Amino acid sequence: MDWFAAPHALLSHLPVATGLLLPWALLAAQRPGRGIRAWWTVSRYLGWLGLGGLLLSLLSGFFSLPGLGLVPAQRVSLRLLGGAGPESLLLRHVLLGSCSLLLGGAALWAMNRPRKEHQSLGLLALVLGLLWSVLLVLTGDRGHGLAHLQKRTAAPPVPAAVPVPTAPTVRVPTTARDPEAQAPLRALDYAALQPVHPDPVKSLAHGGRWIRAWVSPEAAAAYRAGGTLPLGTLVVLSSQEDRWGRPGPEVGPLYALEIQAAGPSLTFYWPRVPAERRREVAGADRAYWRGGDTQLEACRTCHAAGPADPAKRSRWRPARRND
Ligand code: HEC
């Protein structure tokens, strides 16, 4: 069933292409006279192709329904038809598709009626065929709208749920004992710390991103000097993805280091990993590693003692424009 449902987007190109091509063949087939048979054949060929493609698309679409999670929760009523929600879009798509199957059958019947050698394909075939083409294109258009809506809503809901650092109480009770179970609240509040870098610096150690470090005010001097950090110090690297050698608009992960009584503790938080970067985090669309997480092992090659070697700090800033 999976195999069959997957090619819906692919198969639906057949009926849509028919909707775009058929009108021209039907119009050309309206001229009575010798040699018109060739256009009959083109129209009939397109008609059969369109109907076959439509059948396959309807079947594959039907099988892909459960995976879409779009089947309306409420009873399907005609009032839903006018709505703007995804269920209404789906209903319109399905209705248009089903109507075009009926109309396609009628159009194909009209196109295949026996004609005399010199006759045109007939006005009935033209009218039904044109109506069918309109329906096919409309169905495809609704499907396109639906697919893109799917993509939009498929984004993980995490960004909206980024917690307000000062209000950990809104979280569900299970996290009450550990307010940072879902997100590193204190690291997310990094802008309350003292910035070390006035401009972002390019850090090859952290995926070539542009970073800025933020340190607890009481430890700022020690951090700048590369000395030992006092207990309770929090250092956060905010990051931006590189675009064309400069800091781009896309935010990258947060890196945090906290000096706890039990030793330094690293945190890596990337609430929404863009699809093209998931390779870096074993395919996940969200990464939140902290404490003893084994995925932090790679970080420990440079952060074995907690803070990285101050001599290795990045200094590569984008050139300033003075105009
Ligand atoms: C190749 C070595 C290297 C690796 C791997 C690395 N870092 Fe760093 N890290 C550094 C360096 C160097 C700095 C200093 C800032 C800079 O220049 O990038 C730093 C800075 C930091 C800081 C600010 C505190 C400090 O040590 O200066 C944090 C927090 C941090 N890294 C977290 C991480 C995390 C989390 C990972 C793993 C996802 C990681 N780092 C992987 C080298 C590394």
mmCIF file of C-alpha atoms and ligand atoms in Angstrom:
data_model
loop_
_atom_site.group_PDB
_atom_site.id
_atom_site.type_symbol
_atom_site.label_atom_id
_atom_site.label_comp_id
_atom_site.label_asym_id
_atom_site.label_seq_id
_atom_site.Cartn_x
_atom_site.Cartn_y
_atom_site.Cartn_z
ATOM 1 C CA MET A 1 0.000 0.000 0.000
ATOM 2 C CA ASP A 2 2.885 2.332 0.824
ATOM 3 C CA TRP A 3 4.407 1.689 -2.540
ATOM 4 C CA PHE A 4 1.136 2.413 -4.234
ATOM 5 C CA ALA A 5 0.398 5.575 -2.276
ATOM 6 C CA ALA A 6 3.831 7.100 -2.708
ATOM 7 C CA PRO A 7 3.573 7.832 -6.440
ATOM 8 C CA HIS A 8 0.357 9.867 -6.135
ATOM 9 C CA ALA A 9 2.182 13.123 -6.779
ATOM 10 C CA LEU A 10 3.927 11.512 -9.736
ATOM 11 C CA LEU A 11 0.866 9.846 -11.286
ATOM 12 C CA SER A 12 -1.316 12.918 -10.959
ATOM 13 C CA HIS A 13 0.823 14.635 -13.581
ATOM 14 C CA LEU A 14 -0.795 12.427 -16.241
ATOM 15 C CA PRO A 15 -4.368 13.743 -15.873
ATOM 16 C CA VAL A 16 -3.133 17.311 -15.375
ATOM 17 C CA ALA A 17 -1.080 17.101 -18.564
ATOM 18 C CA THR A 18 -4.153 15.737 -20.316
ATOM 19 C CA GLY A 19 -6.174 18.692 -19.056
ATOM 20 C CA LEU A 20 -3.616 21.033 -20.598
ATOM 21 C CA LEU A 21 -3.130 19.176 -23.899
ATOM 22 C CA LEU A 22 -6.547 17.799 -24.763
ATOM 23 C CA PRO A 23 -8.325 21.120 -25.548
ATOM 24 C CA TRP A 24 -5.911 21.843 -28.422
ATOM 25 C CA ALA A 25 -6.359 18.399 -29.989
ATOM 26 C CA LEU A 26 -10.151 18.643 -29.641
ATOM 27 C CA LEU A 27 -10.197 22.071 -31.241
ATOM 28 C CA ALA A 28 -8.045 20.833 -34.087
ATOM 29 C CA ALA A 29 -10.373 17.841 -34.534
ATOM 30 C CA GLN A 30 -13.365 20.124 -35.131
ATOM 31 C CA ARG A 31 -12.478 20.865 -38.757
ATOM 32 C CA PRO A 32 -14.562 18.687 -41.072
ATOM 33 C CA GLY A 33 -12.847 17.378 -44.196
ATOM 34 C CA ARG A 34 -10.272 14.876 -45.365
ATOM 35 C CA GLY A 35 -7.333 13.955 -43.239
ATOM 36 C CA ILE A 36 -9.028 14.849 -39.969
ATOM 37 C CA ARG A 37 -8.830 11.299 -38.643
ATOM 38 C CA ALA A 38 -5.320 11.920 -37.349
ATOM 39 C CA TRP A 39 -6.707 14.480 -34.895
ATOM 40 C CA TRP A 40 -9.420 12.067 -33.802
ATOM 41 C CA THR A 41 -6.661 9.648 -32.924
ATOM 42 C CA VAL A 42 -4.682 12.276 -31.000
ATOM 43 C CA SER A 43 -7.784 13.297 -29.032
ATOM 44 C CA ARG A 44 -8.732 9.699 -28.257
ATOM 45 C CA TYR A 45 -5.182 8.833 -27.272
ATOM 46 C CA LEU A 46 -5.055 11.787 -24.884
ATOM 47 C CA GLY A 47 -8.491 10.874 -23.579
ATOM 48 C CA TRP A 48 -7.517 7.307 -22.733
ATOM 49 C CA LEU A 49 -4.222 8.422 -21.249
ATOM 50 C CA GLY A 50 -6.005 11.005 -19.117
ATOM 51 C CA LEU A 51 -8.651 8.592 -17.920
ATOM 52 C CA GLY A 52 -6.112 5.864 -17.121
ATOM 53 C CA GLY A 53 -3.888 8.336 -15.309
ATOM 54 C CA LEU A 54 -6.871 9.718 -13.432
ATOM 55 C CA LEU A 55 -7.908 6.254 -12.282
ATOM 56 C CA LEU A 56 -4.398 5.482 -11.056
ATOM 57 C CA SER A 57 -4.147 8.861 -9.307
ATOM 58 C CA LEU A 58 -7.494 8.407 -7.611
ATOM 59 C CA LEU A 59 -6.488 4.970 -6.354
ATOM 60 C CA SER A 60 -3.062 6.063 -5.157
ATOM 61 C CA GLY A 61 -4.584 9.189 -3.599
ATOM 62 C CA PHE A 62 -7.132 7.073 -1.798
ATOM 63 C CA PHE A 63 -4.419 4.792 -0.394
ATOM 64 C CA SER A 64 -2.291 7.750 0.709
ATOM 65 C CA LEU A 65 -5.160 9.229 2.737
ATOM 66 C CA PRO A 66 -4.397 7.490 6.061
ATOM 67 C CA GLY A 67 -0.793 8.697 5.987
ATOM 68 C CA LEU A 68 -1.781 12.324 5.472
ATOM 69 C CA GLY A 69 -3.611 12.688 8.753
ATOM 70 C CA LEU A 70 -6.082 14.982 7.023
ATOM 71 C CA VAL A 71 -9.238 12.929 7.193
ATOM 72 C CA PRO A 72 -11.687 15.215 8.965
ATOM 73 C CA ALA A 73 -12.448 14.451 12.576
ATOM 74 C CA GLN A 74 -16.008 15.713 12.310
ATOM 75 C CA ARG A 75 -18.676 14.190 10.072
ATOM 76 C CA VAL A 76 -18.134 15.168 6.468
ATOM 77 C CA SER A 77 -20.799 17.742 5.683
ATOM 78 C CA LEU A 78 -21.302 19.995 2.715
ATOM 79 C CA ARG A 79 -20.643 22.980 4.950
ATOM 80 C CA LEU A 80 -17.024 21.832 5.032
ATOM 81 C CA LEU A 81 -16.817 22.518 1.294
ATOM 82 C CA GLY A 82 -16.701 26.259 1.767
ATOM 83 C CA GLY A 83 -14.086 26.207 4.517
ATOM 84 C CA ALA A 84 -10.454 27.191 4.252
ATOM 85 C CA GLY A 85 -8.949 24.472 6.439
ATOM 86 C CA PRO A 86 -6.961 21.503 5.153
ATOM 87 C CA GLU A 87 -10.004 19.222 5.465
ATOM 88 C CA SER A 88 -12.005 21.505 3.197
ATOM 89 C CA LEU A 89 -9.152 21.631 0.694
ATOM 90 C CA LEU A 90 -8.991 17.851 0.716
ATOM 91 C CA LEU A 91 -12.738 17.492 0.288
ATOM 92 C CA ARG A 92 -12.760 19.852 -2.690
ATOM 93 C CA HIS A 93 -9.806 17.994 -4.200
ATOM 94 C CA VAL A 94 -11.530 14.632 -3.795
ATOM 95 C CA LEU A 95 -14.885 15.876 -5.139
ATOM 96 C CA LEU A 96 -13.285 17.517 -8.150
ATOM 97 C CA GLY A 97 -11.309 14.352 -8.832
ATOM 98 C CA SER A 98 -14.386 12.147 -8.622
ATOM 99 C CA CYS A 99 -16.449 14.462 -10.840
ATOM 100 C CA SER A 100 -13.676 14.511 -13.393
ATOM 101 C CA LEU A 101 -13.784 10.712 -13.498
ATOM 102 C CA LEU A 102 -17.480 10.805 -14.435
ATOM 103 C CA LEU A 103 -17.009 13.613 -16.915
ATOM 104 C CA GLY A 104 -13.939 11.883 -18.330
ATOM 105 C CA GLY A 105 -15.982 8.764 -19.002
ATOM 106 C CA ALA A 106 -18.612 10.840 -20.792
ATOM 107 C CA ALA A 107 -16.019 12.781 -22.796
ATOM 108 C CA LEU A 108 -14.255 9.619 -23.849
ATOM 109 C CA TRP A 109 -17.546 8.064 -24.921
ATOM 110 C CA ALA A 110 -18.312 11.181 -27.012
ATOM 111 C CA MET A 111 -14.851 11.087 -28.574
ATOM 112 C CA ASN A 112 -15.172 7.428 -29.527
ATOM 113 C CA ARG A 113 -18.572 7.604 -31.195
ATOM 114 C CA PRO A 114 -18.444 6.276 -34.739
ATOM 115 C CA ARG A 115 -17.882 9.156 -37.195
ATOM 116 C CA LYS A 116 -17.748 9.329 -40.966
ATOM 117 C CA GLU A 117 -14.271 9.692 -42.497
ATOM 118 C CA HIS A 118 -14.700 13.376 -43.333
ATOM 119 C CA GLN A 119 -16.574 14.434 -40.212
ATOM 120 C CA SER A 120 -15.186 16.400 -37.324
ATOM 121 C CA LEU A 121 -15.018 14.757 -33.910
ATOM 122 C CA GLY A 122 -18.251 16.528 -32.990
ATOM 123 C CA LEU A 123 -19.366 19.389 -30.794
ATOM 124 C CA LEU A 124 -20.421 17.104 -27.938
ATOM 125 C CA ALA A 125 -16.910 15.678 -27.690
ATOM 126 C CA LEU A 126 -15.507 19.220 -27.703
ATOM 127 C CA VAL A 127 -17.799 20.522 -24.969
ATOM 128 C CA LEU A 128 -17.422 17.492 -22.694
ATOM 129 C CA GLY A 129 -13.689 17.346 -23.358
ATOM 130 C CA LEU A 130 -13.196 21.026 -22.522
ATOM 131 C CA LEU A 131 -15.204 20.736 -19.309
ATOM 132 C CA TRP A 132 -13.235 17.641 -18.366
ATOM 133 C CA SER A 133 -9.942 19.433 -19.004
ATOM 134 C CA VAL A 134 -10.966 22.313 -16.747
ATOM 135 C CA LEU A 135 -11.878 19.888 -13.967
ATOM 136 C CA LEU A 136 -8.602 17.992 -14.355
ATOM 137 C CA VAL A 137 -6.498 21.141 -14.070
ATOM 138 C CA LEU A 138 -8.558 22.391 -11.121
ATOM 139 C CA THR A 139 -8.154 19.048 -9.334
ATOM 140 C CA GLY A 140 -4.416 19.178 -9.886
ATOM 141 C CA ASP A 141 -4.285 22.731 -8.632
ATOM 142 C CA ARG A 142 -6.144 21.833 -5.419
ATOM 143 C CA GLY A 143 -3.837 18.867 -4.930
ATOM 144 C CA HIS A 144 -0.849 21.138 -5.349
ATOM 145 C CA GLY A 145 -2.273 23.509 -2.743
ATOM 146 C CA LEU A 146 -2.827 20.583 -0.422
ATOM 147 C CA ALA A 147 0.684 19.212 -0.861
ATOM 148 C CA HIS A 148 2.219 22.558 -0.012
ATOM 149 C CA LEU A 149 -0.037 23.003 2.925
ATOM 150 C CA GLN A 150 1.157 19.575 4.073
ATOM 151 C CA LYS A 151 4.727 20.757 3.877
ATOM 152 C CA ARG A 152 3.955 23.890 5.830
ATOM 153 C CA THR A 153 2.117 22.094 8.579
ATOM 154 C CA ALA A 154 4.608 19.220 8.655
ATOM 155 C CA ALA A 155 7.294 21.490 10.164
ATOM 156 C CA PRO A 156 7.903 20.448 13.741
ATOM 157 C CA PRO A 157 5.821 22.483 16.143
ATOM 158 C CA VAL A 158 8.859 23.215 18.279
ATOM 159 C CA PRO A 159 9.559 26.848 17.363
ATOM 160 C CA ALA A 160 6.127 27.907 18.537
ATOM 161 C CA ALA A 161 6.705 26.003 21.732
ATOM 162 C CA VAL A 162 10.056 27.574 22.572
ATOM 163 C CA PRO A 163 9.415 28.220 26.207
ATOM 164 C CA VAL A 164 9.568 31.647 27.748
ATOM 165 C CA PRO A 165 12.628 31.347 29.981
ATOM 166 C CA THR A 166 10.978 33.071 32.892
ATOM 167 C CA ALA A 167 7.875 30.894 32.848
ATOM 168 C CA PRO A 168 8.902 27.272 33.246
ATOM 169 C CA THR A 169 5.653 26.678 35.155
ATOM 170 C CA VAL A 170 3.625 26.438 31.922
ATOM 171 C CA ARG A 171 5.235 23.074 31.258
ATOM 172 C CA VAL A 172 3.402 19.857 32.032
ATOM 173 C CA PRO A 173 3.773 18.440 35.546
ATOM 174 C CA THR A 174 6.214 15.661 34.574
ATOM 175 C CA THR A 175 8.795 18.315 33.765
ATOM 176 C CA ALA A 176 8.226 20.214 36.981
ATOM 177 C CA ARG A 177 11.088 18.349 38.621
ATOM 178 C CA ASP A 178 13.336 19.093 35.667
ATOM 179 C CA PRO A 179 12.281 22.373 34.068
ATOM 180 C CA GLU A 180 14.909 21.909 31.355
ATOM 181 C CA ALA A 181 13.613 18.514 30.197
ATOM 182 C CA GLN A 182 12.250 20.019 26.983
ATOM 183 C CA ALA A 183 14.656 22.880 26.322
ATOM 184 C CA PRO A 184 17.702 24.499 27.957
ATOM 185 C CA LEU A 185 15.846 27.443 29.468
ATOM 186 C CA ARG A 186 18.838 29.236 30.910
ATOM 187 C CA ALA A 187 20.858 28.909 27.712
ATOM 188 C CA LEU A 188 17.900 30.211 25.703
ATOM 189 C CA ASP A 189 18.021 33.316 27.844
ATOM 190 C CA TYR A 190 21.597 33.916 26.650
ATOM 191 C CA ALA A 191 20.979 37.535 25.707
ATOM 192 C CA ALA A 192 20.761 38.309 29.411
ATOM 193 C CA LEU A 193 24.436 37.315 29.734
ATOM 194 C CA GLN A 194 27.419 39.421 28.778
ATOM 195 C CA PRO A 195 28.444 39.259 25.108
ATOM 196 C CA VAL A 196 32.093 38.457 24.454
ATOM 197 C CA HIS A 197 32.047 39.081 20.718
ATOM 198 C CA PRO A 198 30.715 42.395 19.406
ATOM 199 C CA ASP A 199 30.524 40.803 15.933
ATOM 200 C CA PRO A 200 30.001 37.150 15.103
ATOM 201 C CA VAL A 201 33.205 35.170 14.482
ATOM 202 C CA LYS A 202 33.419 32.210 12.155
ATOM 203 C CA SER A 203 34.030 29.085 14.187
ATOM 204 C CA LEU A 204 35.301 26.150 12.187
ATOM 205 C CA ALA A 205 35.099 24.032 15.327
ATOM 206 C CA HIS A 206 31.317 24.500 15.375
ATOM 207 C CA GLY A 207 30.327 23.562 11.857
ATOM 208 C CA GLY A 208 31.784 26.694 10.245
ATOM 209 C CA ARG A 209 28.961 28.753 11.748
ATOM 210 C CA TRP A 210 29.178 32.331 12.891
ATOM 211 C CA ILE A 211 29.118 32.393 16.660
ATOM 212 C CA ARG A 212 28.919 34.878 19.492
ATOM 213 C CA ALA A 213 29.810 33.870 23.023
ATOM 214 C CA TRP A 214 27.770 35.018 26.017
ATOM 215 C CA VAL A 215 29.122 34.603 29.545
ATOM 216 C CA SER A 216 27.730 35.053 33.051
ATOM 217 C CA PRO A 217 28.744 38.619 33.993
ATOM 218 C CA GLU A 218 30.727 37.571 37.069
ATOM 219 C CA ALA A 219 32.867 35.219 34.967
ATOM 220 C CA ALA A 220 33.277 37.437 31.901
ATOM 221 C CA ALA A 221 36.736 38.673 32.816
ATOM 222 C CA ALA A 222 37.961 35.167 33.598
ATOM 223 C CA TYR A 223 36.556 33.847 30.319
ATOM 224 C CA ARG A 224 38.156 36.584 28.242
ATOM 225 C CA ALA A 225 41.497 35.978 29.929
ATOM 226 C CA GLY A 226 41.167 32.233 29.446
ATOM 227 C CA GLY A 227 41.398 31.565 33.173
ATOM 228 C CA THR A 228 39.467 29.049 35.250
ATOM 229 C CA LEU A 229 35.775 29.693 35.338
ATOM 230 C CA PRO A 230 34.055 29.910 38.727
ATOM 231 C CA LEU A 231 31.381 27.476 39.760
ATOM 232 C CA GLY A 232 27.982 28.275 38.249
ATOM 233 C CA THR A 233 29.400 30.001 35.173
ATOM 234 C CA LEU A 234 27.270 29.666 32.068
ATOM 235 C CA VAL A 235 28.832 30.207 28.642
ATOM 236 C CA VAL A 236 26.555 30.090 25.617
ATOM 237 C CA LEU A 237 27.458 30.255 21.954
ATOM 238 C CA SER A 238 24.639 31.590 19.837
ATOM 239 C CA SER A 239 25.151 30.763 16.191
ATOM 240 C CA GLN A 240 24.090 31.777 12.704
ATOM 241 C CA GLU A 241 24.524 29.689 9.596
ATOM 242 C CA ASP A 242 27.050 30.873 7.062
ATOM 243 C CA ARG A 243 25.758 32.306 3.806
ATOM 244 C CA TRP A 244 28.249 33.227 1.131
ATOM 245 C CA GLY A 245 31.031 33.707 3.655
ATOM 246 C CA ARG A 246 29.023 35.964 5.965
ATOM 247 C CA PRO A 247 26.574 35.365 8.806
ATOM 248 C CA GLY A 248 23.297 34.410 7.139
ATOM 249 C CA PRO A 249 19.709 34.857 8.307
ATOM 250 C CA GLU A 250 19.274 31.217 9.393
ATOM 251 C CA VAL A 251 19.866 30.615 13.105
ATOM 252 C CA GLY A 252 22.030 27.659 14.047
ATOM 253 C CA PRO A 253 22.187 25.620 17.232
ATOM 254 C CA LEU A 254 22.931 26.900 20.721
ATOM 255 C CA TYR A 255 26.031 25.533 22.434
ATOM 256 C CA ALA A 256 26.264 25.861 26.169
ATOM 257 C CA LEU A 257 28.764 25.072 28.886
ATOM 258 C CA GLU A 258 27.967 25.219 32.543
ATOM 259 C CA ILE A 259 30.468 24.787 35.339
ATOM 260 C CA GLN A 260 28.602 22.638 37.834
ATOM 261 C CA ALA A 261 29.739 21.191 41.132
ATOM 262 C CA ALA A 262 30.013 17.779 39.443
ATOM 263 C CA GLY A 263 32.167 19.207 36.656
ATOM 264 C CA PRO A 264 31.630 21.054 33.399
ATOM 265 C CA SER A 265 28.464 20.142 31.550
ATOM 266 C CA LEU A 266 27.892 20.678 27.831
ATOM 267 C CA THR A 267 24.577 21.266 26.075
ATOM 268 C CA PHE A 268 23.690 21.310 22.404
ATOM 269 C CA TYR A 269 20.280 22.616 21.408
ATOM 270 C CA TRP A 270 18.957 22.899 17.871
ATOM 271 C CA PRO A 271 15.201 23.184 17.992
ATOM 272 C CA ARG A 272 14.541 23.101 14.242
ATOM 273 C CA VAL A 273 17.148 21.410 12.079
ATOM 274 C CA PRO A 274 16.685 22.350 8.419
ATOM 275 C CA ALA A 275 16.238 19.270 6.206
ATOM 276 C CA GLU A 276 19.550 19.791 4.405
ATOM 277 C CA ARG A 277 21.517 19.783 7.689
ATOM 278 C CA ARG A 278 19.982 16.744 9.376
ATOM 279 C CA ARG A 279 23.012 14.695 8.392
ATOM 280 C CA GLU A 280 24.922 16.503 11.148
ATOM 281 C CA VAL A 281 22.542 15.220 13.829
ATOM 282 C CA ALA A 282 21.905 11.659 12.627
ATOM 283 C CA GLY A 283 18.813 12.657 10.659
ATOM 284 C CA ALA A 284 16.871 14.190 13.555
ATOM 285 C CA ASP A 285 14.695 17.260 12.976
ATOM 286 C CA ARG A 286 15.443 18.469 16.492
ATOM 287 C CA ALA A 287 18.478 17.962 18.698
ATOM 288 C CA TYR A 288 18.741 18.524 22.423
ATOM 289 C CA TRP A 289 21.736 16.855 23.964
ATOM 290 C CA ARG A 290 22.957 17.614 27.459
ATOM 291 C CA GLY A 291 24.927 16.223 30.347
ATOM 292 C CA GLY A 292 26.076 12.689 29.679
ATOM 293 C CA ASP A 293 24.484 12.365 26.219
ATOM 294 C CA THR A 294 26.760 10.176 24.105
ATOM 295 C CA GLN A 295 26.198 12.441 21.110
ATOM 296 C CA LEU A 296 28.275 15.047 22.940
ATOM 297 C CA GLU A 297 31.325 12.745 22.736
ATOM 298 C CA ALA A 298 32.500 14.534 19.578
ATOM 299 C CA CYS A 299 32.458 17.822 21.485
ATOM 300 C CA ARG A 300 34.595 16.373 24.241
ATOM 301 C CA THR A 301 37.576 15.971 21.902
ATOM 302 C CA CYS A 302 38.048 19.712 22.333
ATOM 303 C CA HIS A 303 36.071 20.202 25.527
ATOM 304 C CA ALA A 304 37.520 17.381 27.640
ATOM 305 C CA ALA A 305 38.261 19.821 30.443
ATOM 306 C CA GLY A 306 35.137 21.885 29.833
ATOM 307 C CA PRO A 307 36.170 25.162 28.224
ATOM 308 C CA ALA A 308 38.100 24.833 24.972
ATOM 309 C CA ASP A 309 41.735 25.837 24.745
ATOM 310 C CA PRO A 310 41.629 29.676 24.678
ATOM 311 C CA ALA A 311 44.550 29.692 22.227
ATOM 312 C CA LYS A 312 42.340 27.968 19.643
ATOM 313 C CA ARG A 313 39.569 30.556 19.730
ATOM 314 C CA SER A 314 38.341 31.860 16.405
ATOM 315 C CA ARG A 315 39.058 35.402 15.350
ATOM 316 C CA TRP A 316 37.693 35.447 11.839
ATOM 317 C CA ARG A 317 35.201 38.303 11.550
ATOM 318 C CA PRO A 318 33.472 39.464 8.379
ATOM 319 C CA ALA A 319 35.128 42.574 6.942
ATOM 320 C CA ARG A 320 33.439 45.727 8.155
ATOM 321 C CA ARG A 321 31.944 48.066 5.607
ATOM 322 C CA ASN A 322 32.577 51.647 6.500
ATOM 323 C CA ASP A 323 30.255 53.261 3.967
HETATM 324 C C1 HEC B 1 37.417 21.117 17.085
HETATM 325 C C2 HEC B 1 37.275 21.430 18.472
HETATM 326 C C3 HEC B 1 35.885 21.713 19.008
HETATM 327 C C4 HEC B 1 34.783 20.895 18.937
HETATM 328 C C5 HEC B 1 34.636 19.544 18.280
HETATM 329 C C6 HEC B 1 33.733 21.599 19.644
HETATM 330 N N1 HEC B 1 34.185 22.770 20.116
HETATM 331 FE FE1 HEC B 1 33.159 24.066 21.275
HETATM 332 N N2 HEC B 1 34.738 25.337 21.245
HETATM 333 C C7 HEC B 1 35.928 25.138 20.577
HETATM 334 C C8 HEC B 1 36.675 26.367 20.562
HETATM 335 C C9 HEC B 1 38.016 26.602 19.920
HETATM 336 C C10 HEC B 1 35.901 27.318 21.275
HETATM 337 C C11 HEC B 1 36.184 28.778 21.498
HETATM 338 C C12 HEC B 1 35.244 29.603 20.654
HETATM 339 C C13 HEC B 1 35.576 29.504 19.180
HETATM 340 O O1 HEC B 1 36.543 30.043 18.770
HETATM 341 O O2 HEC B 1 34.855 28.822 18.444
HETATM 342 C C14 HEC B 1 34.714 26.611 21.707
HETATM 343 C C15 HEC B 1 33.720 27.195 22.471
HETATM 344 C C16 HEC B 1 32.644 26.525 22.942
HETATM 345 C C17 HEC B 1 31.752 27.016 23.953
HETATM 346 C C18 HEC B 1 31.941 28.324 24.712
HETATM 347 C C19 HEC B 1 32.816 28.032 25.928
HETATM 348 C C20 HEC B 1 34.257 27.806 25.534
HETATM 349 O O3 HEC B 1 34.689 26.655 25.699
HETATM 350 O O4 HEC B 1 34.919 28.717 25.058
HETATM 351 C C21 HEC B 1 30.784 26.100 24.108
HETATM 352 C C22 HEC B 1 29.609 26.170 25.058
HETATM 353 C C23 HEC B 1 31.044 25.023 23.179
HETATM 354 N N3 HEC B 1 32.185 25.314 22.490
HETATM 355 C C24 HEC B 1 30.260 23.921 23.042
HETATM 356 C C25 HEC B 1 30.546 22.891 22.146
HETATM 357 C C26 HEC B 1 29.655 21.786 21.890
HETATM 358 C C27 HEC B 1 28.328 21.561 22.583
HETATM 359 C C28 HEC B 1 30.253 21.024 20.965
HETATM 360 C C29 HEC B 1 29.724 19.763 20.325
HETATM 361 C C30 HEC B 1 28.511 19.876 19.570
HETATM 362 C C31 HEC B 1 31.525 21.623 20.647
HETATM 363 N N4 HEC B 1 31.641 22.774 21.365
HETATM 364 C C32 HEC B 1 32.450 21.092 19.791
HETATM 365 C C33 HEC B 1 36.332 23.967 19.997
HETATM 366 C C34 HEC B 1 35.501 22.906 19.745
#
